[in-house]
XYZ file of C-alpha atoms in Angstrom:
592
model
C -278.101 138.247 -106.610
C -274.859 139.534 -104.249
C -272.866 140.395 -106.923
C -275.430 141.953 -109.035
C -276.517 144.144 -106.239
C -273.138 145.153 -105.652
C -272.325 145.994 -109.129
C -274.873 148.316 -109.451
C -273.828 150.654 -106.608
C -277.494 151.394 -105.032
C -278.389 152.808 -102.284
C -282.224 152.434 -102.719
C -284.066 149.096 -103.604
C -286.531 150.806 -105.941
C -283.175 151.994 -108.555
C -282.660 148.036 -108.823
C -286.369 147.045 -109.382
C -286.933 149.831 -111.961
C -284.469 148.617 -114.317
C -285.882 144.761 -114.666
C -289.172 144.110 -117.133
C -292.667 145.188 -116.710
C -291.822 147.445 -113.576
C -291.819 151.282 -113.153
C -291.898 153.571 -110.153
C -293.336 156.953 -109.501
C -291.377 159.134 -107.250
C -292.789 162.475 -105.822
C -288.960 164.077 -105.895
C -285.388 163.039 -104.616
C -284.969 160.630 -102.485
C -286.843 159.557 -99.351
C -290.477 160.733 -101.254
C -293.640 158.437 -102.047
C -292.225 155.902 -104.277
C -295.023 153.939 -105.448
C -293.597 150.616 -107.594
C -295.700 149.105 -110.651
C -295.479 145.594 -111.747
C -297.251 145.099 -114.848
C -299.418 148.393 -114.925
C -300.708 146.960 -111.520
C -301.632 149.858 -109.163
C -298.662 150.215 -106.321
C -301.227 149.027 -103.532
C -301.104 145.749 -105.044
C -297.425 144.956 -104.627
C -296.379 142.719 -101.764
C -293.132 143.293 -100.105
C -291.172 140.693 -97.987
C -288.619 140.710 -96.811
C -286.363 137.439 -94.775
C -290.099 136.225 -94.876
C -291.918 138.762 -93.264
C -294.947 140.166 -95.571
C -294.237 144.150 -95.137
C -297.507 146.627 -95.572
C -298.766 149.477 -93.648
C -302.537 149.197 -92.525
C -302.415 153.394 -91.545
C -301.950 154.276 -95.253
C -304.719 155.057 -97.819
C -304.941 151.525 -99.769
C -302.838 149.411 -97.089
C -299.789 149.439 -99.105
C -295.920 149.908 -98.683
C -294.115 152.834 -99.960
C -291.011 151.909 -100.944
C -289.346 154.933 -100.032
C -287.156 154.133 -97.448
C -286.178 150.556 -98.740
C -282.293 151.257 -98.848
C -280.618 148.437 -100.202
C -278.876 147.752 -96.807
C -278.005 144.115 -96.188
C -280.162 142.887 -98.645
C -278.274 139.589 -100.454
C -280.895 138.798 -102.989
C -284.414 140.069 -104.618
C -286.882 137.531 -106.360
C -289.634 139.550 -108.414
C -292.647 137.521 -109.148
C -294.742 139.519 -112.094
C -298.730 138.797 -111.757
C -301.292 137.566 -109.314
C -299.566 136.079 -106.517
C -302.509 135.259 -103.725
C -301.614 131.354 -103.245
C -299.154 131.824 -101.181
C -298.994 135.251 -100.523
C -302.467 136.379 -99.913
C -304.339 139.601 -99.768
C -302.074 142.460 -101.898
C -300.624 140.225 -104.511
C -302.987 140.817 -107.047
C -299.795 142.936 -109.373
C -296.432 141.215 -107.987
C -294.316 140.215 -105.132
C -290.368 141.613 -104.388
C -288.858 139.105 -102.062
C -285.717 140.385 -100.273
C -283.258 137.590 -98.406
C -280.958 139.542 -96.389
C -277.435 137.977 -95.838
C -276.591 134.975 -93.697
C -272.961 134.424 -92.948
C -270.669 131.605 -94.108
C -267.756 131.468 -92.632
C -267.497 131.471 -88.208
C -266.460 135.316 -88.924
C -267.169 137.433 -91.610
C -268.064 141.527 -92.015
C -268.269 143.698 -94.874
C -268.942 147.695 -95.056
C -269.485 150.421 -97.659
C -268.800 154.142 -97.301
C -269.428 156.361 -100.225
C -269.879 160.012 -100.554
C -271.538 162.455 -103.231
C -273.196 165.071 -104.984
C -275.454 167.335 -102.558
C -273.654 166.465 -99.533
C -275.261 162.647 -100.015
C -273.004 159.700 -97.393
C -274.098 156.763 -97.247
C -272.474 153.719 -94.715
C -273.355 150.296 -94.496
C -271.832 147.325 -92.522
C -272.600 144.069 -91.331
C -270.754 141.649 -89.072
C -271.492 137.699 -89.029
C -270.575 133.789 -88.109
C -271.219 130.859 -88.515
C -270.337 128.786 -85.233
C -271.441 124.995 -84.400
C -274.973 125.325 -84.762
C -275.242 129.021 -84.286
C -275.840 130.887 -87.520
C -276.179 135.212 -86.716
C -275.461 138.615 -88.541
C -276.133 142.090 -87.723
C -275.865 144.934 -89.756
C -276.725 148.685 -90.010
C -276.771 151.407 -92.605
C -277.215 155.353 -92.197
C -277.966 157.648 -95.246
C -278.177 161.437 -95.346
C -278.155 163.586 -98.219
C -279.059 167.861 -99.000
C -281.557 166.199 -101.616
C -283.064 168.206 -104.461
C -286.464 170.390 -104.286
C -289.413 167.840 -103.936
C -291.525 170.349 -106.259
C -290.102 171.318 -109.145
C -288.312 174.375 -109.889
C -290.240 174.759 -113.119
C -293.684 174.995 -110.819
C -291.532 177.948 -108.828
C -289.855 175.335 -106.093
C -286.081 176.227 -104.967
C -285.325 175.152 -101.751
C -283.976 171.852 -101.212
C -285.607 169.049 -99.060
C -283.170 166.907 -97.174
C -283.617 163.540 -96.430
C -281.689 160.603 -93.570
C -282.671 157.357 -92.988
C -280.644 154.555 -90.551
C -281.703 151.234 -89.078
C -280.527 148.305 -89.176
C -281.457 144.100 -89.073
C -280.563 140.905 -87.673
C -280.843 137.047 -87.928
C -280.154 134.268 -85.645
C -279.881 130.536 -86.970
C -280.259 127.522 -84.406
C -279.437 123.984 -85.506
C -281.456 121.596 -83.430
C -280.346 118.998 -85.530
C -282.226 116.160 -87.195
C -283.343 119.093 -89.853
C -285.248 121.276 -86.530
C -284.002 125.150 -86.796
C -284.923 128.218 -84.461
C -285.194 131.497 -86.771
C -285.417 134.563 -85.535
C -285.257 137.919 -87.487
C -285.686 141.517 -87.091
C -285.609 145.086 -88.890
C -285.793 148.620 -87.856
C -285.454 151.739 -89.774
C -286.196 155.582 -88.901
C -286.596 158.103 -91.595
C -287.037 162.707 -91.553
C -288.029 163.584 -95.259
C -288.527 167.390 -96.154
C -291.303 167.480 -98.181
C -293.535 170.617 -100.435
C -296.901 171.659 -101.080
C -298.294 171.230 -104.249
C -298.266 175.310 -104.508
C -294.129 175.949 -103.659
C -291.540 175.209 -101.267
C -292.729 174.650 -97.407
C -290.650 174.046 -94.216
C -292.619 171.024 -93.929
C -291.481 167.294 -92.815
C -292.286 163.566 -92.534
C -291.137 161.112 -89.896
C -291.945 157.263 -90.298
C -290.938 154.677 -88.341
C -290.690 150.997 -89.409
C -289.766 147.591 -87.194
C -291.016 144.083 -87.723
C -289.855 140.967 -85.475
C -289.871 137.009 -86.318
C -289.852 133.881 -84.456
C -290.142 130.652 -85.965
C -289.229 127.190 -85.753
C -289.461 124.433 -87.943
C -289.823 120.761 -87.478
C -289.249 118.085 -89.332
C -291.536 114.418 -88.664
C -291.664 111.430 -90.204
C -287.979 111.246 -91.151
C -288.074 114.392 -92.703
C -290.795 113.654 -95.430
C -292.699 116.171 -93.291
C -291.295 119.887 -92.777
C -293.347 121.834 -90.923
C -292.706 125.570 -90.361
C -294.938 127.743 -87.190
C -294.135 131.052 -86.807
C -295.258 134.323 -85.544
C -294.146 138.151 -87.024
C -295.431 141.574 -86.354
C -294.828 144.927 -87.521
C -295.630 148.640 -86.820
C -295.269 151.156 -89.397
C -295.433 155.033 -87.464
C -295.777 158.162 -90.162
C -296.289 161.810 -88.585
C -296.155 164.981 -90.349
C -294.836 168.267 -89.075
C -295.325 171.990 -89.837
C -293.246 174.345 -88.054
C -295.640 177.089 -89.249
C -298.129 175.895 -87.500
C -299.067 177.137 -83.876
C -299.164 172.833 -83.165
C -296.669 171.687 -85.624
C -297.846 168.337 -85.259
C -300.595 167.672 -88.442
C -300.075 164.173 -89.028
C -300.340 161.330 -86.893
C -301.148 157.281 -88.284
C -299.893 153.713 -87.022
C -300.826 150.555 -88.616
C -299.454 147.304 -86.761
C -299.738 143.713 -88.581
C -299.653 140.354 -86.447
C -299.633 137.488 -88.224
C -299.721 133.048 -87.190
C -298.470 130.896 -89.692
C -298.147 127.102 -89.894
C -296.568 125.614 -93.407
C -296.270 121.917 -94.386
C -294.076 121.137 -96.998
C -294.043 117.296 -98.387
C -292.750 114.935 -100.776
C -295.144 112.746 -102.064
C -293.168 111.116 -104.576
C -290.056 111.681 -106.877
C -290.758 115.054 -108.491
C -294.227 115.354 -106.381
C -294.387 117.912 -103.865
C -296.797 119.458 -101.992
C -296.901 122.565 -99.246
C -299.978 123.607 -97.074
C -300.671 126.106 -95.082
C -302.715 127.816 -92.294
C -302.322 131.597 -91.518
C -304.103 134.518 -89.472
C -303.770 138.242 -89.757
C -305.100 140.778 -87.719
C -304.275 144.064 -88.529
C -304.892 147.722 -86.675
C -304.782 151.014 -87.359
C -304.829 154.619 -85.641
C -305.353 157.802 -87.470
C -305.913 160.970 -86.555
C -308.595 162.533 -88.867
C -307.341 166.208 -88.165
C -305.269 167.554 -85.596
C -306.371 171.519 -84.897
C -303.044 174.142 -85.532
C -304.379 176.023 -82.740
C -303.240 174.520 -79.339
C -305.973 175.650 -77.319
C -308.624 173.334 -79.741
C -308.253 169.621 -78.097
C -307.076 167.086 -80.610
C -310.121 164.703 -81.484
C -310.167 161.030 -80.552
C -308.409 158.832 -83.293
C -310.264 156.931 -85.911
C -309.263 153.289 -84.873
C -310.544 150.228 -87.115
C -309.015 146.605 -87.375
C -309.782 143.676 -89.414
C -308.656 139.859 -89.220
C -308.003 137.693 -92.263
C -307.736 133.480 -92.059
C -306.455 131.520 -94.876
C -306.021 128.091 -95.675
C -304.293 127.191 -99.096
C -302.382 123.993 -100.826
C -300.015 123.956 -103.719
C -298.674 120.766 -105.727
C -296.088 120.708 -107.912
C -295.504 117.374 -110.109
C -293.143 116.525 -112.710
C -295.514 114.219 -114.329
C -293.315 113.947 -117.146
C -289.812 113.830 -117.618
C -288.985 117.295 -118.854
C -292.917 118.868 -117.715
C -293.595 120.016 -114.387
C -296.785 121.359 -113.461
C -298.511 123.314 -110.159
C -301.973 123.623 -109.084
C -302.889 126.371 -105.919
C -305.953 126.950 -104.020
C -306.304 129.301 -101.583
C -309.464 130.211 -99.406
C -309.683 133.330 -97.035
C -312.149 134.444 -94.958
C -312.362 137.983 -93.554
C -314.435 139.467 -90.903
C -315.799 141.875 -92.402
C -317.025 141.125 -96.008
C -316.952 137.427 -95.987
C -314.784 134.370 -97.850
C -313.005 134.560 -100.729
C -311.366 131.893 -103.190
C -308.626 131.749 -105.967
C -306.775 129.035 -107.884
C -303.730 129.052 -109.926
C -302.054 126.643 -111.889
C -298.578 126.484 -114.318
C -296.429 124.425 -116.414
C -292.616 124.544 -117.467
C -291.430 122.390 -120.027
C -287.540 121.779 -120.068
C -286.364 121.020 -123.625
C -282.717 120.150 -125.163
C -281.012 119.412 -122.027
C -282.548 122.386 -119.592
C -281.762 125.078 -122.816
C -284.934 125.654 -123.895
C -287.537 126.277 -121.017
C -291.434 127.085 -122.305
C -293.166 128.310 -119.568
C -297.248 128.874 -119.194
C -298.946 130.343 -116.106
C -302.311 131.110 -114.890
C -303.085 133.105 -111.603
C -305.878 134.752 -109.569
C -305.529 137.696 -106.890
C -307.390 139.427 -104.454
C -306.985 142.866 -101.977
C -309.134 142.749 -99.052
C -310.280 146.758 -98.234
C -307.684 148.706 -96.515
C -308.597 149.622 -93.078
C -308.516 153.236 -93.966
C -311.321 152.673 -96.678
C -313.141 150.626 -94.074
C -312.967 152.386 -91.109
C -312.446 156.165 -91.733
C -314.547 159.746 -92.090
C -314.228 158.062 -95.811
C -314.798 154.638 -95.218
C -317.498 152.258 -96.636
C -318.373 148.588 -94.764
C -320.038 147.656 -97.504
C -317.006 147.234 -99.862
C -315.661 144.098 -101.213
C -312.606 142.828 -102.165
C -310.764 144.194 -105.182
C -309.549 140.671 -107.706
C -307.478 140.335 -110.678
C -306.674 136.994 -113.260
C -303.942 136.801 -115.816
C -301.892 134.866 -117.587
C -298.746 134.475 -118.765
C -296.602 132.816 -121.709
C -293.312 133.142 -122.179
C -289.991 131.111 -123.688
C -286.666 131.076 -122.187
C -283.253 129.972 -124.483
C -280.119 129.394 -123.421
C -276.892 129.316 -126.250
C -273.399 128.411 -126.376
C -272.806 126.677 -122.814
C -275.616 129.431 -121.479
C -273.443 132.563 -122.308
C -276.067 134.124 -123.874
C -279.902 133.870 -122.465
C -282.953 135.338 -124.375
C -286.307 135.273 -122.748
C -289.635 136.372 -123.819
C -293.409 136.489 -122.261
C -296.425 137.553 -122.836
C -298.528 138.563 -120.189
C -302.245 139.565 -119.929
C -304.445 140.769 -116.266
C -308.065 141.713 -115.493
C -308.664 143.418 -112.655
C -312.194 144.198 -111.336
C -313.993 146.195 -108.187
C -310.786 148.084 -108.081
C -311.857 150.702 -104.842
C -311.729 154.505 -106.070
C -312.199 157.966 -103.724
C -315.184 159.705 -104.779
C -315.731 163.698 -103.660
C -318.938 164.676 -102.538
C -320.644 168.331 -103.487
C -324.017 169.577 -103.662
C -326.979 167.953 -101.142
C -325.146 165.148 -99.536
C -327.274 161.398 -99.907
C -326.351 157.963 -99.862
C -322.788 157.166 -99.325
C -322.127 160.996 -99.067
C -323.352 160.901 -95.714
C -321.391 160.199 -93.134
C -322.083 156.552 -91.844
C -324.747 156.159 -89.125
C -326.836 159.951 -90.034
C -329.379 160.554 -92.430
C -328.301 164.209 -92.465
C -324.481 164.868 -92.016
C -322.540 164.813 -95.182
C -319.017 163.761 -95.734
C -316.667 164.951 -98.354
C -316.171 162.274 -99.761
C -316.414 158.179 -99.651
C -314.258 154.614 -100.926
C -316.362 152.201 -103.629
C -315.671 149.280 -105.696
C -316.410 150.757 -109.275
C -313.003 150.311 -111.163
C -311.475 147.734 -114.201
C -308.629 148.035 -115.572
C -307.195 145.440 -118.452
C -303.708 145.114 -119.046
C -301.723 143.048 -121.620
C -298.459 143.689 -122.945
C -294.845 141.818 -123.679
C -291.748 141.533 -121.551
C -288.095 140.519 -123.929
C -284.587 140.375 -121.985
C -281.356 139.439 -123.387
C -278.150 138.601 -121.699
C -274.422 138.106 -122.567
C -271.972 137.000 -120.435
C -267.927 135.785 -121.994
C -265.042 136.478 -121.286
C -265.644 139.248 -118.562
C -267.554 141.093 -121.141
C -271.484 141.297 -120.210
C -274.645 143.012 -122.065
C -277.505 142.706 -121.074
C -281.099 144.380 -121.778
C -284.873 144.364 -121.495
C -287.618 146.263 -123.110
C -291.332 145.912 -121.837
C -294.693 146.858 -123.540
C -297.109 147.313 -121.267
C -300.691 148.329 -122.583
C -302.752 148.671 -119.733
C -306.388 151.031 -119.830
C -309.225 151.836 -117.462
C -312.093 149.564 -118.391
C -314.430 151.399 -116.194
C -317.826 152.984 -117.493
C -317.774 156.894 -118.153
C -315.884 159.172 -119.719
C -312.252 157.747 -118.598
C -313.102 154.168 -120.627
C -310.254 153.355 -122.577
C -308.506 155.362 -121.476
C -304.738 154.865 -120.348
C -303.584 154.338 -116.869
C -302.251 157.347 -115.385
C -297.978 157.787 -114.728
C -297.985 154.036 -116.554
C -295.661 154.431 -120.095
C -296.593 151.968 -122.043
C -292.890 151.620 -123.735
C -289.750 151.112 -121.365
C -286.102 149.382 -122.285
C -282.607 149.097 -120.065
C -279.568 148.038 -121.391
C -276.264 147.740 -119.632
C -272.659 146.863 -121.312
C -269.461 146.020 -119.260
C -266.308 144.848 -119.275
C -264.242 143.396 -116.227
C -260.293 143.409 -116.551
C -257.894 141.018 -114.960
C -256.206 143.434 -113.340
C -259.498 144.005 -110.528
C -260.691 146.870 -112.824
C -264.514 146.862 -113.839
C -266.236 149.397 -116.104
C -270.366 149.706 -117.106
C -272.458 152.098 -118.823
C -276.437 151.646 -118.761
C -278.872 153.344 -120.541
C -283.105 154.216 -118.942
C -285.398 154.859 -121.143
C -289.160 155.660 -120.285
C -291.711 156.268 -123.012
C -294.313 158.985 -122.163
C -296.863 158.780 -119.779
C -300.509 160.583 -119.069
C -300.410 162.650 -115.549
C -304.161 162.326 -115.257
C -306.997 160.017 -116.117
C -308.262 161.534 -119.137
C -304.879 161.743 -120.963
C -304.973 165.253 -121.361
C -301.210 165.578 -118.987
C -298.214 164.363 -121.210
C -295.229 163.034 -119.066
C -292.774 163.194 -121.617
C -290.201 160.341 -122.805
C -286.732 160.172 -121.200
C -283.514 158.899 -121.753
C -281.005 158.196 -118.799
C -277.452 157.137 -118.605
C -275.221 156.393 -115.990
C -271.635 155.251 -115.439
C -270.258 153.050 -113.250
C -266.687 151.884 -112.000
C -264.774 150.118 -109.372
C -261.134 148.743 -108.694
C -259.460 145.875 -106.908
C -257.642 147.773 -104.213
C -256.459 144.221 -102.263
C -258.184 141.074 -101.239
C -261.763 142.086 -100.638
C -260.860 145.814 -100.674
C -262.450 147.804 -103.589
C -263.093 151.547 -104.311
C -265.735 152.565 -106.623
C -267.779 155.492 -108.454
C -270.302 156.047 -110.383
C -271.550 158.968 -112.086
C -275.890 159.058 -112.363
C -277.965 160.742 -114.619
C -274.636 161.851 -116.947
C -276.367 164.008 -119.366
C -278.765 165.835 -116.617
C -281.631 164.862 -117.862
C -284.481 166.495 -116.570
C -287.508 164.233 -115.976
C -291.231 163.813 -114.181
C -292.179 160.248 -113.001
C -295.092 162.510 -111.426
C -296.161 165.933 -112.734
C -294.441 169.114 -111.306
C -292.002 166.975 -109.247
C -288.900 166.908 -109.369
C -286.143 164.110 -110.131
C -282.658 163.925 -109.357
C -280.207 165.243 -112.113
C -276.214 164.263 -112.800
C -274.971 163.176 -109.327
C -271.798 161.908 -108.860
C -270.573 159.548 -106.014
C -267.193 157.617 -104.697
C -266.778 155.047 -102.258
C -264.960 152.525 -100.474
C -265.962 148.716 -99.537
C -265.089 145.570 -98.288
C -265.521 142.212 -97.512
C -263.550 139.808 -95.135
């Protein structure tokens, strides 16, 4: 929540999500670099991001995924993580988890807030928002801009010295209309532009990344019937832009994709009885991309016409939830998609939660079934294949939540388990080229390589979190087992998944004075990992700790610091990159 978020002092969403059960990232250096996030061993293509209701992706990248990179933390009021197939009401992606972000909506008919802190390798970071709440008129606005010397992408054991800056700035904004009689206008937008300094695999380069992301929504809902009908239509899009430069290069230019998403949406929501309710849906998607294969150094060689493909996805689903019993509530999905290009596909969920001693003890049981429809890239480009289908997963989940002494202290524990089939791998090509080594269309030009539907993977594991909270004293922690192997046929079966450690844990203490002062220590730790698929690359364990303060200056007036990575811990999430030792940062916020 708010104060959680604010606690913790991030700057980027992925520091938050890394530190809750059954997720890990895998950053390619300091900030600003690929950041792929992991829920559940789940590959990071198969995370859906959304954010104020606007499903995030980018159709120009390899699987169709987001890279969480250049999620700052911004304006963002809340995060919901939902661990496990999530197609109902999410569709194609959800197959490994959903992070929801809810930006802020104002309370009061003025209101603002803004953070300035400062740090180790000439790192600012600013944030501010400004808001009211006026007759029926609900609006904010906010912007952040971050900028930092970074660290090395490569790591300096692989020879790497140089450091690869990194900036980022954008901003977002809501509008709220009261029609009254339950009707509302909603209208949101985000924009964000990022420069990232990247290296080659070999040592440092002058090299750099520029991506570009924006996304607009209009809805409106209306309520019929007295309001036993709410019914929500709305319309987003977004764009995501990513070029790469060389200045080495006679044409620095050597990068060039864009993936845009449109998507039409019409949700019913209805109460059928006490504790019956019911939502429904229709939604398109049409999505595009542009990619430019290769783009010749020399300027005098034109630049080849762009590999363009596009796709369009309906869905219809339902969902009822019924407490058919006094303390048991249970939901049923179904969800049906068809896509243009390989066809329909179907997928049901269903869960229970059973509310014992008063809301104290909650049992919860859940069953769920995903899909990923081919990215356009493994459609549509010098790699692509028509022919493939859609990649699925199922799992299920168990798990036990208690709640002691008025709720001061909440344990929780699940266990979790997640199939996942025709999982779509790269294949190189050598040697004579045949069959799907040939480029699409010729019976004699090869390719180097081509997209299939040839992976499993099964993953189980357990997920235990414990939190105390008295007397401005909280601890809290979470340790996660997640056991996850490649089920596929050949050499790799059995194998574990690759930059996946099977054993992670958190754990946070603080203590909050009455005189505005607030103190925390938390603790990381990652168990090893395997760099490739055979397991013959050892990530090793790590152990991180970081400190954190802040202290009532007046009303809504606070500084803080913090003080990451205390013990300079040197650590790979990916092999021979680099991550970000002891850093140490002090701002200034408020809210009015």
């Amino acid at each position: 929540d708010k104060a959680g978020i604010g606690a913790s002092q991030a700057a980027v969403v992925s520091d938050l999500l890394v530190r809750t059960p059954g997720t890990t990232i895998t950053r390619n250096g300091g900030y600003g670099t690929s950041t792929g996030l992991r829920i559940r061993g789940a590959d990071s293509d198969h995370t859906v991001l959304v954010i104020d209701g606007v499903k995030l992706n980018d159709p120009s990248s390899t699987g169709g995924g987001y890279n969480f990179a250049n999620l700052m933390v911004g304006d963002t009021a809340r995060i919901e993580i939902l661990r496990g197939p999530q197609s109902i009401l999410w569709g194609s992606q959800a197959i490994g988890g959903v992070v929801n972000i809810i930006t802020a909506l104002p309370e009061r008919p003025l209101e603002a807030s803004f953070d300035i802190e400062a740090g180790s390798r000439e790192t600012v970071s600013a944030r501010a928002g400004i808001g009211g709440s006026s007759g029926p008129v609900r609006w904010r606005v906010a912007g952040f801009n971050f900028v930092t010397d970074g660290i090395s992408a490569l790591s300096p054991r692989a020879g790497a010295t140089e450091r690869d800056g990194y900036r980022n700035r954008g901003g977002n904004a809501r509008v709220n209309v009261d029609l009254g009689g339950g009707a509302m206008i909603d209208l949101r937008g985000l924009y964000s532009t990022a420069r990232v300094e990247i290296d080659a695999t070999t040592g440092d380069t002058p090299a750099y990344n520029l991506n570009e992301e924006v996304f607009g929504y209009a809805g409106v809902v209306v309520p019929l019937f007295d309001g036993r009908l709410l019914n929500r239509l709305a319309v987003s899009a977004t764009r995501t832009e990513r070029d790469g430069f060389d200045p080495r290069r006679a044409r620095p230019r050597n990068m060039d994709g864009t993936g845009r998403t449109t998507r039409y949406e019409y949700q019913g929501m209805t109460r059928i009885a006490d504790g019956w309710q019911a939502s429904f849906g229709l939604e398109r998607e049409d999505t595009r991309l542009r990619n430019y294969a290769t783009i010749p150094a020399n300027p005098a060689t034109p630049i080849p016409d762009p590999i363009r493909a596009s796709a369009r996805l309906d869905s219809i689903y339902g969902q009822l939830s019924a407490q058919v019993l006094a303390p048991l509530t249970v939901t049923a999905g179904l969800r049906h998609d068809d896509h243009d290009r390989f066809g329909g596909n179907t997928v049901f969920s269903a869960g229970s939660v059973l509310s014992l001693l008063g809301g104290n003890t909650l049992v919860r049981a859940n069953y769920g079934e995903g899909f990923k429809a081919p990215s356009l890239y493994q459609l549509g480009s010098q790699y692509g294949n028509a022919a493939l289908r859609p990649e699925s997963s199922k799992g299920w989940e168990a798990g036990i939540e208690q709640r002691l002494f008025d709720r001061a202290l909440i344990l929780q524990a699940t266990w979790f388990d997640r199939t996942a089939r025709d999982l779509i791998v790269y294949y190189g090509c050598s040697g004579v080229p045949s069959g799907l080594c040939l480029q699409p269309g010729s019976r004699t030009v090869g390719r180097l390589g081509y997209y299939d539907n040839v992976s499993r993977t099964a993953t189980h594991g357990v997920e235990l979190g414990a939190a105390f909270d008295f007397g401005g004293f909280t601890l809290s922690g979470n340790y996660s087992w997640v056991d996850a192997e490649n089920r596929s046929p050949g050499a790799t079966f059995g194998k574990k998944l690759r930059r996946l450690p099977a054993h992670t844990a958190n754990a946070e203490v603080g203590y909050a004075f009455d005189a505005g002062l607030s103190m925390a220590a938390a603790l990381r730790w990652s168990g090893k990992a395997f760099e490739n698929d055979l397991n013959t690359v050892v990530l090793k364990s790590y152990t991180l700790v970081d400190l954190r303060a802040s202290m009532r200056l007046a009303e809504g007036v606070d500084i803080y610091g913090r003080v990451e990575n205390l013990f300079d811990k040197y650590y790979e999430t990916a092999f021979n990159y680099n991550s970000l030792g002891r850093s140490i940062h002090a701002g200034i916020r408020g809210r009015f």
